[in-house]
Coordinates of C-alpha atoms in Angstrom, one line a residue:
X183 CA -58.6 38.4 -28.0
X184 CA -58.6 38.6 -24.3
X185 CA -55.1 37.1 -22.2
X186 CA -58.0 34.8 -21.1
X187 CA -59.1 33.5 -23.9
X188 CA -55.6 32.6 -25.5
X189 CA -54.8 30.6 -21.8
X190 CA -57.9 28.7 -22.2
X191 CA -57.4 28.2 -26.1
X192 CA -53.7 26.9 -25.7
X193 CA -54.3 24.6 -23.0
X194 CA -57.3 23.6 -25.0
X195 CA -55.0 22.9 -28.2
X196 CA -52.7 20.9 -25.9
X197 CA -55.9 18.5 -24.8
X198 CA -56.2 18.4 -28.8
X199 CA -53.0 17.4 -29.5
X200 CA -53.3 14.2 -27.0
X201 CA -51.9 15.8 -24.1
X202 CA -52.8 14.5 -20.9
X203 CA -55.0 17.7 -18.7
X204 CA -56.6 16.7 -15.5
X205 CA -60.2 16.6 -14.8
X206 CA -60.1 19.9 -12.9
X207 CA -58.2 22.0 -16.1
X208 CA -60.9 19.7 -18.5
X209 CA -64.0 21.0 -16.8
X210 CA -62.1 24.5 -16.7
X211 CA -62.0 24.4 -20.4
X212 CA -65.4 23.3 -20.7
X213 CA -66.9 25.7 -19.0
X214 CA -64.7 28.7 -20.7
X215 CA -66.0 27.1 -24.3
X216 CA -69.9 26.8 -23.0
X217 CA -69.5 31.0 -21.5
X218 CA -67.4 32.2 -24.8
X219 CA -69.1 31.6 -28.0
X220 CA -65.6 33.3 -30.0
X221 CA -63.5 30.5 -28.1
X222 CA -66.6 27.9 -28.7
X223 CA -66.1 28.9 -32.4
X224 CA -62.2 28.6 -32.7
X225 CA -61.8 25.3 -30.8
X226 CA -64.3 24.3 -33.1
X227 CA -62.4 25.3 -36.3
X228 CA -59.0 23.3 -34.7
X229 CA -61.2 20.4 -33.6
X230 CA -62.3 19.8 -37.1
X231 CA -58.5 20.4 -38.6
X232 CA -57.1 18.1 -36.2
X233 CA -60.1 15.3 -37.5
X234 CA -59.5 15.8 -41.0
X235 CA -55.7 16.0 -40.7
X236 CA -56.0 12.4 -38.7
X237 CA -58.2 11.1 -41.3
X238 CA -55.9 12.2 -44.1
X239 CA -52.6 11.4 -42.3
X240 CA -53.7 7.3 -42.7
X241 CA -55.2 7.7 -46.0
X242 CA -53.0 9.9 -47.9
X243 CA -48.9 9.8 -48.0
X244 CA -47.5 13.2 -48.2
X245 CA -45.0 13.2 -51.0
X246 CA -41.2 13.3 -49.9
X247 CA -41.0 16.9 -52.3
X248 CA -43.6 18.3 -49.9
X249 CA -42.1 17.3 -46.9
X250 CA -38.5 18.7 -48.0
X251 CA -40.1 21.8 -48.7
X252 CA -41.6 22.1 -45.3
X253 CA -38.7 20.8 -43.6
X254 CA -36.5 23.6 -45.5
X255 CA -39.0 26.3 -44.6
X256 CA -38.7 25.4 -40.8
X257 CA -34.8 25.0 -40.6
X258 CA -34.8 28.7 -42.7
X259 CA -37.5 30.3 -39.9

């Protein structure tokens, strides 16, 4: 993947993930997506996690084992 391509993706994930981009670095992004169909294909792929993580996060309770496990993995990475 081009150093491009990951600067657009990671400022993309961040608009994702509720952070705040101006309109300038919004249309940026929107342009990069419409010019780079692998880019257009990836954001796609998060966009659609992000929706069904959402959805699940206020429908489903992650059980406390789970989240011990996780937390254990992270504190031994």
């Amino acid at each position: 993947m081009k150093e491009v391509c990951r600067e657009y993706l990671a400022r993309a994930y961040l608009y994702l993930d509720g952070e705040v981009l101006s309109e300038t670095e919004r249309t940026e992004i929107r342009v990069h997506l419409e010019e780079c169909s692998p880019c257009l294909e990836r954001y796609g792929l998060e966009r659609e996690l992000v929706t069904v993580i959402a959805r699940l996060r206020t429908t489903t309770r992650c059980p406390d084992a789970l989240k011990n496990r996780i937390a254990s993995l992270l504190e031994n990475s």
